[in-house]
Amino acid sequence: MMMNIESNFVKTIMEDDLASGKVDEIITRFPPEPNAYLHIGHARAIVMNFELAKAFGGKTNLRFDDTNPLKEDTTFVEAIKHDIRWLGYEPDTVLFGSDYFDQTYAYAVKLIKEGLAFVCDLSPEEVSQYRGTLKEPGKESPWRNRSVEENLRLFEEMKDGKYADGEKTLRAKINMAHPNMNMRDPVIYRIIHTTHHNTKDKWCIYPMYDFAHPIQDAIEGITHSLCSLEYEDHRVLYDWFIEKCEPPHTPHQYEFGRLNIPNTIMSKRYLRELVEEDLVDGYDDPRMPTLAGLRRRGVTPEAIKEFIISAGLSRQNSTVSIDMLDTAVRNDLQPKTKRIHAVVDPLKVIITNYPEDKIESQTVSYHPNRDDFGERELPFGREVYIERQDFLPEKPNRKWRRLSLGEEVRLMHAYFITCNDIIYNEDDSIKELHCTYDEKTKSGSGFKGRKPNGNLHFVEKSTGLSAKFNMVGPLLIEDDEDEDLSFKERLNPDSMIVQEGFVEPSVKDAKPGDRFQFMRLGYYVVDKTSSPEHLVFNKTVDLRGRRRKK
Ligand code: ATP
Ligand code: MG
């Protein structure tokens, strides 16, 4: 099931631009900064850039915005490439902002020559003091009226490493009284003496995003440069640089609303903090809202796409419930995962009237609508495990369709059993149950004599494989508006509960990434730490969404 992108305001702009002949084809780009892993919010930008271009037979580049060498790293470059391919997108070209450092430098020189840029000696603190406020105009830098010759010489010296970090900047000469603060002589080049992941030590001056981005878009022939809403106030500056630099192609910027999900951290800075302070097990911790984390949790790329597309694209930021993603995951996995028996919180049951050494098995299909999945043997014997939550000593009410003392239930693909006795541990917890089975009720025999008090899944003890289950829950507890806690104070202590239990023997050769539906429980995926000797599963999502309590 692959959704097509519905109509949205950007698609309409593209249609109009093609119809009017303003552009002949659609070329977009996704421009991540390689300073962390991608998160689910980025999925909106990725899906929209790729799907919109695809809808018109256009192209999408992946361009790493790597103009700040202090924060960027090749491991993030590789992780981002991998995540985009995992989502099912193949960039037309993979590029780096740093590929254009020569051209970007040449455009800066052009601005200097035209009296539109100057080398400024103010410190970063002074630059912000001079900038003014939204209500008051800024003050012009005392270095603003340097001659073109002096500016050219100083800028070259900056490039040649004559000055220390922060000692000088190159600034555009626009208008210190402009109502839009971004237009008040913005810095366009700064000095950073450090090794860049691509260009190594070739440069010690680096362009600012606002200057570099429109130039990169222009060089690549990007027609629609899509970005999130916080760049709206930068568009005039984007257009100013294009107008003054006069590149051969004119790109245009369009802003869309950001995707927010309640109780979900969607800022690389915070995600990075979680990882660097070891509060999670890396960027791919299954609790993380990173694409790598979602993947390890078993979420499918198809579900992420469906979620992003069905949430739509508007000019406003939007908040979308994570329940929508969970629903998309269930809809995607329902027809395409094998259904098996697993007991995540085992309670031992002894069938006292069943022979000691006998094991019998039923041939059971993996999925009611998928003959292609085949069948497996599901063993049954004298000792089985059921789910602890499927037993209560006393039937609490008439709706209890599970096991209680004196009640009879069906063990799916086996027999009806009746509970006769509860054996307790010294601490009064339940140790095991003693039950009896009725031979006549064998599954598949067509027995219609009576109705059991529910259907339970089980795993036979001697053939079951022990397994560990990571019960992945929300990383953050709900934000209480009155308390105003920091995100670290909101970390959910129960976000990952590890349980030990059993799975049926057919799962023996499951590989990391294999997904299953555990009957009556939910969808699970084999974790990367799993081995045939030590199976480890992560819970992807419950079988049904819980009703939200008021
Ligand atoms: P963060 O704000 O999480 O630190 P970022 O915006 O700094 O992320 P970039 O690498 O600059 O990260 O993002 C690449 C692209 O993804 C940008 O075009 C940005 O607008 C877009 N993007 C990032 N987060 C979201 C979001 N929550 N919703 C929609 N688009 C997003
Ligand atoms: Mg950003």
PDB file of N, CA and C in Angstrom, residues 338-344 364 366 376 378-379 385 387 411-414 456-460 464-465 469 502-507 516-521 537:
ATOM      1  N   LYS A 338       3.863 -12.643  10.226  1.00  0.00           N
ATOM      2  CA  LYS A 338       3.461 -13.953  10.720  1.00  0.00           C
ATOM      3  C   LYS A 338       2.896 -13.805  12.128  1.00  0.00           C
ATOM      4  N   ARG A 339       1.894 -14.604  12.413  1.00  0.00           N
ATOM      5  CA  ARG A 339       1.287 -14.568  13.750  1.00  0.00           C
ATOM      6  C   ARG A 339       1.740 -15.787  14.533  1.00  0.00           C
ATOM      7  N   ILE A 340       2.334 -15.567  15.656  1.00  0.00           N
ATOM      8  CA  ILE A 340       2.883 -16.686  16.431  1.00  0.00           C
ATOM      9  C   ILE A 340       2.496 -16.561  17.896  1.00  0.00           C
ATOM     10  N   HIS A 341       2.830 -17.588  18.652  1.00  0.00           N
ATOM     11  CA  HIS A 341       2.559 -17.567  20.089  1.00  0.00           C
ATOM     12  C   HIS A 341       3.807 -17.165  20.862  1.00  0.00           C
ATOM     13  N   ALA A 342       3.649 -16.203  21.746  1.00  0.00           N
ATOM     14  CA  ALA A 342       4.709 -15.823  22.666  1.00  0.00           C
ATOM     15  C   ALA A 342       4.051 -15.481  23.986  1.00  0.00           C
ATOM     16  N   VAL A 343       4.744 -15.784  25.057  1.00  0.00           N
ATOM     17  CA  VAL A 343       4.237 -15.439  26.383  1.00  0.00           C
ATOM     18  C   VAL A 343       5.264 -14.514  27.015  1.00  0.00           C
ATOM     19  N   VAL A 344       4.892 -13.274  27.212  1.00  0.00           N
ATOM     20  CA  VAL A 344       5.886 -12.285  27.657  1.00  0.00           C
ATOM     21  C   VAL A 344       5.993 -12.213  29.180  1.00  0.00           C
ATOM     22  N   VAL A 364      -0.345 -25.400  12.051  1.00  0.00           N
ATOM     23  CA  VAL A 364      -1.088 -24.134  12.118  1.00  0.00           C
ATOM     24  C   VAL A 364      -0.522 -23.166  11.087  1.00  0.00           C
ATOM     25  N   TYR A 366       0.454 -19.528   9.464  1.00  0.00           N
ATOM     26  CA  TYR A 366       1.012 -18.339  10.087  1.00  0.00           C
ATOM     27  C   TYR A 366       0.102 -17.115   9.980  1.00  0.00           C
ATOM     28  N   ARG A 376       3.351 -24.055  10.376  1.00  0.00           N
ATOM     29  CA  ARG A 376       4.362 -24.623  11.284  1.00  0.00           C
ATOM     30  C   ARG A 376       3.669 -25.544  12.269  1.00  0.00           C
ATOM     31  N   LEU A 378       2.820 -26.477  16.023  1.00  0.00           N
ATOM     32  CA  LEU A 378       2.735 -25.805  17.325  1.00  0.00           C
ATOM     33  C   LEU A 378       2.581 -26.871  18.409  1.00  0.00           C
ATOM     34  N   PRO A 379       3.619 -27.092  19.215  1.00  0.00           N
ATOM     35  CA  PRO A 379       3.577 -28.188  20.199  1.00  0.00           C
ATOM     36  C   PRO A 379       2.706 -27.895  21.420  1.00  0.00           C
ATOM     37  N   TYR A 385       3.101 -22.586  29.327  1.00  0.00           N
ATOM     38  CA  TYR A 385       3.049 -21.251  29.933  1.00  0.00           C
ATOM     39  C   TYR A 385       1.866 -20.502  29.351  1.00  0.00           C
ATOM     40  N   GLU A 387      -0.069 -16.459  29.797  1.00  0.00           N
ATOM     41  CA  GLU A 387       0.234 -15.087  30.194  1.00  0.00           C
ATOM     42  C   GLU A 387      -0.315 -14.855  31.611  1.00  0.00           C
ATOM     43  N   LEU A 411      -7.175 -23.402  25.006  1.00  0.00           N
ATOM     44  CA  LEU A 411      -5.816 -23.044  24.601  1.00  0.00           C
ATOM     45  C   LEU A 411      -5.817 -23.137  23.085  1.00  0.00           C
ATOM     46  N   MET A 412      -5.556 -22.046  22.426  1.00  0.00           N
ATOM     47  CA  MET A 412      -5.696 -21.981  20.974  1.00  0.00           C
ATOM     48  C   MET A 412      -4.858 -23.054  20.289  1.00  0.00           C
ATOM     49  N   HIS A 413      -5.449 -23.777  19.347  1.00  0.00           N
ATOM     50  CA  HIS A 413      -4.797 -24.853  18.601  1.00  0.00           C
ATOM     51  C   HIS A 413      -4.391 -26.020  19.493  1.00  0.00           C
ATOM     52  N   ALA A 414      -5.125 -26.204  20.647  1.00  0.00           N
ATOM     53  CA  ALA A 414      -4.840 -27.353  21.521  1.00  0.00           C
ATOM     54  C   ALA A 414      -6.167 -27.870  22.092  1.00  0.00           C
ATOM     55  N   LEU A 456      -7.080 -18.575  24.940  1.00  0.00           N
ATOM     56  CA  LEU A 456      -5.773 -18.078  25.380  1.00  0.00           C
ATOM     57  C   LEU A 456      -4.662 -18.658  24.511  1.00  0.00           C
ATOM     58  N   HIS A 457      -3.624 -17.857  24.295  1.00  0.00           N
ATOM     59  CA  HIS A 457      -2.427 -18.388  23.638  1.00  0.00           C
ATOM     60  C   HIS A 457      -1.530 -18.991  24.713  1.00  0.00           C
ATOM     61  N   PHE A 458      -0.597 -19.803  24.302  1.00  0.00           N
ATOM     62  CA  PHE A 458       0.276 -20.482  25.264  1.00  0.00           C
ATOM     63  C   PHE A 458       1.573 -20.863  24.548  1.00  0.00           C
ATOM     64  N   VAL A 459       2.575 -21.249  25.333  1.00  0.00           N
ATOM     65  CA  VAL A 459       3.797 -21.828  24.771  1.00  0.00           C
ATOM     66  C   VAL A 459       4.117 -23.087  25.572  1.00  0.00           C
ATOM     67  N   GLU A 460       4.343 -24.192  24.871  1.00  0.00           N
ATOM     68  CA  GLU A 460       4.666 -25.450  25.550  1.00  0.00           C
ATOM     69  C   GLU A 460       6.057 -25.342  26.178  1.00  0.00           C
ATOM     70  N   GLY A 464       9.473 -24.593  24.088  1.00  0.00           N
ATOM     71  CA  GLY A 464       9.481 -23.129  23.991  1.00  0.00           C
ATOM     72  C   GLY A 464      10.895 -22.588  24.088  1.00  0.00           C
ATOM     73  N   LEU A 465      11.128 -21.462  23.437  1.00  0.00           N
ATOM     74  CA  LEU A 465      12.454 -20.831  23.479  1.00  0.00           C
ATOM     75  C   LEU A 465      12.382 -19.651  24.428  1.00  0.00           C
ATOM     76  N   PHE A 469      12.046  -9.637  26.231  1.00  0.00           N
ATOM     77  CA  PHE A 469      11.166  -8.692  25.536  1.00  0.00           C
ATOM     78  C   PHE A 469      11.397  -7.292  26.076  1.00  0.00           C
ATOM     79  N   PHE A 502       8.768 -16.608  26.854  1.00  0.00           N
ATOM     80  CA  PHE A 502       9.008 -17.700  25.909  1.00  0.00           C
ATOM     81  C   PHE A 502       8.303 -17.452  24.581  1.00  0.00           C
ATOM     82  N   VAL A 503       8.901 -17.988  23.528  1.00  0.00           N
ATOM     83  CA  VAL A 503       8.243 -17.969  22.218  1.00  0.00           C
ATOM     84  C   VAL A 503       8.204 -19.395  21.691  1.00  0.00           C
ATOM     85  N   GLU A 504       7.289 -19.642  20.773  1.00  0.00           N
ATOM     86  CA  GLU A 504       7.160 -20.991  20.206  1.00  0.00           C
ATOM     87  C   GLU A 504       8.402 -21.328  19.378  1.00  0.00           C
ATOM     88  N   PRO A 505       8.697 -22.619  19.206  1.00  0.00           N
ATOM     89  CA  PRO A 505       9.964 -23.030  18.593  1.00  0.00           C
ATOM     90  C   PRO A 505      10.150 -22.617  17.132  1.00  0.00           C
ATOM     91  N   SER A 506       9.079 -22.309  16.420  1.00  0.00           N
ATOM     92  CA  SER A 506       9.230 -21.970  14.990  1.00  0.00           C
ATOM     93  C   SER A 506      10.082 -20.720  14.778  1.00  0.00           C
ATOM     94  N   VAL A 507      10.271 -19.937  15.824  1.00  0.00           N
ATOM     95  CA  VAL A 507      10.949 -18.648  15.707  1.00  0.00           C
ATOM     96  C   VAL A 507      12.472 -18.788  15.810  1.00  0.00           C
ATOM     97  N   PHE A 516       7.004  -9.916  13.863  1.00  0.00           N
ATOM     98  CA  PHE A 516       5.952 -10.896  14.147  1.00  0.00           C
ATOM     99  C   PHE A 516       4.781 -10.221  14.824  1.00  0.00           C
ATOM    100  N   GLN A 517       3.613 -10.820  14.605  1.00  0.00           N
ATOM    101  CA  GLN A 517       2.518 -10.486  15.506  1.00  0.00           C
ATOM    102  C   GLN A 517       2.490 -11.568  16.569  1.00  0.00           C
ATOM    103  N   PHE A 518       2.582 -11.193  17.834  1.00  0.00           N
ATOM    104  CA  PHE A 518       2.392 -12.151  18.916  1.00  0.00           C
ATOM    105  C   PHE A 518       0.887 -12.165  19.178  1.00  0.00           C
ATOM    106  N   MET A 519       0.286 -13.313  18.987  1.00  0.00           N
ATOM    107  CA  MET A 519      -1.176 -13.430  19.103  1.00  0.00           C
ATOM    108  C   MET A 519      -1.661 -12.810  20.406  1.00  0.00           C
ATOM    109  N   ARG A 520      -2.673 -11.991  20.309  1.00  0.00           N
ATOM    110  CA  ARG A 520      -3.354 -11.341  21.437  1.00  0.00           C
ATOM    111  C   ARG A 520      -2.493 -10.289  22.122  1.00  0.00           C
ATOM    112  N   LEU A 521      -1.250 -10.055  21.666  1.00  0.00           N
ATOM    113  CA  LEU A 521      -0.395  -9.115  22.389  1.00  0.00           C
ATOM    114  C   LEU A 521      -0.041  -7.881  21.569  1.00  0.00           C
ATOM    115  N   PHE A 537      13.439  -9.426  21.662  1.00  0.00           N
ATOM    116  CA  PHE A 537      12.420  -8.757  20.842  1.00  0.00           C
ATOM    117  C   PHE A 537      12.124  -7.371  21.400  1.00  0.00           C
TER     118      PHE A 537
END
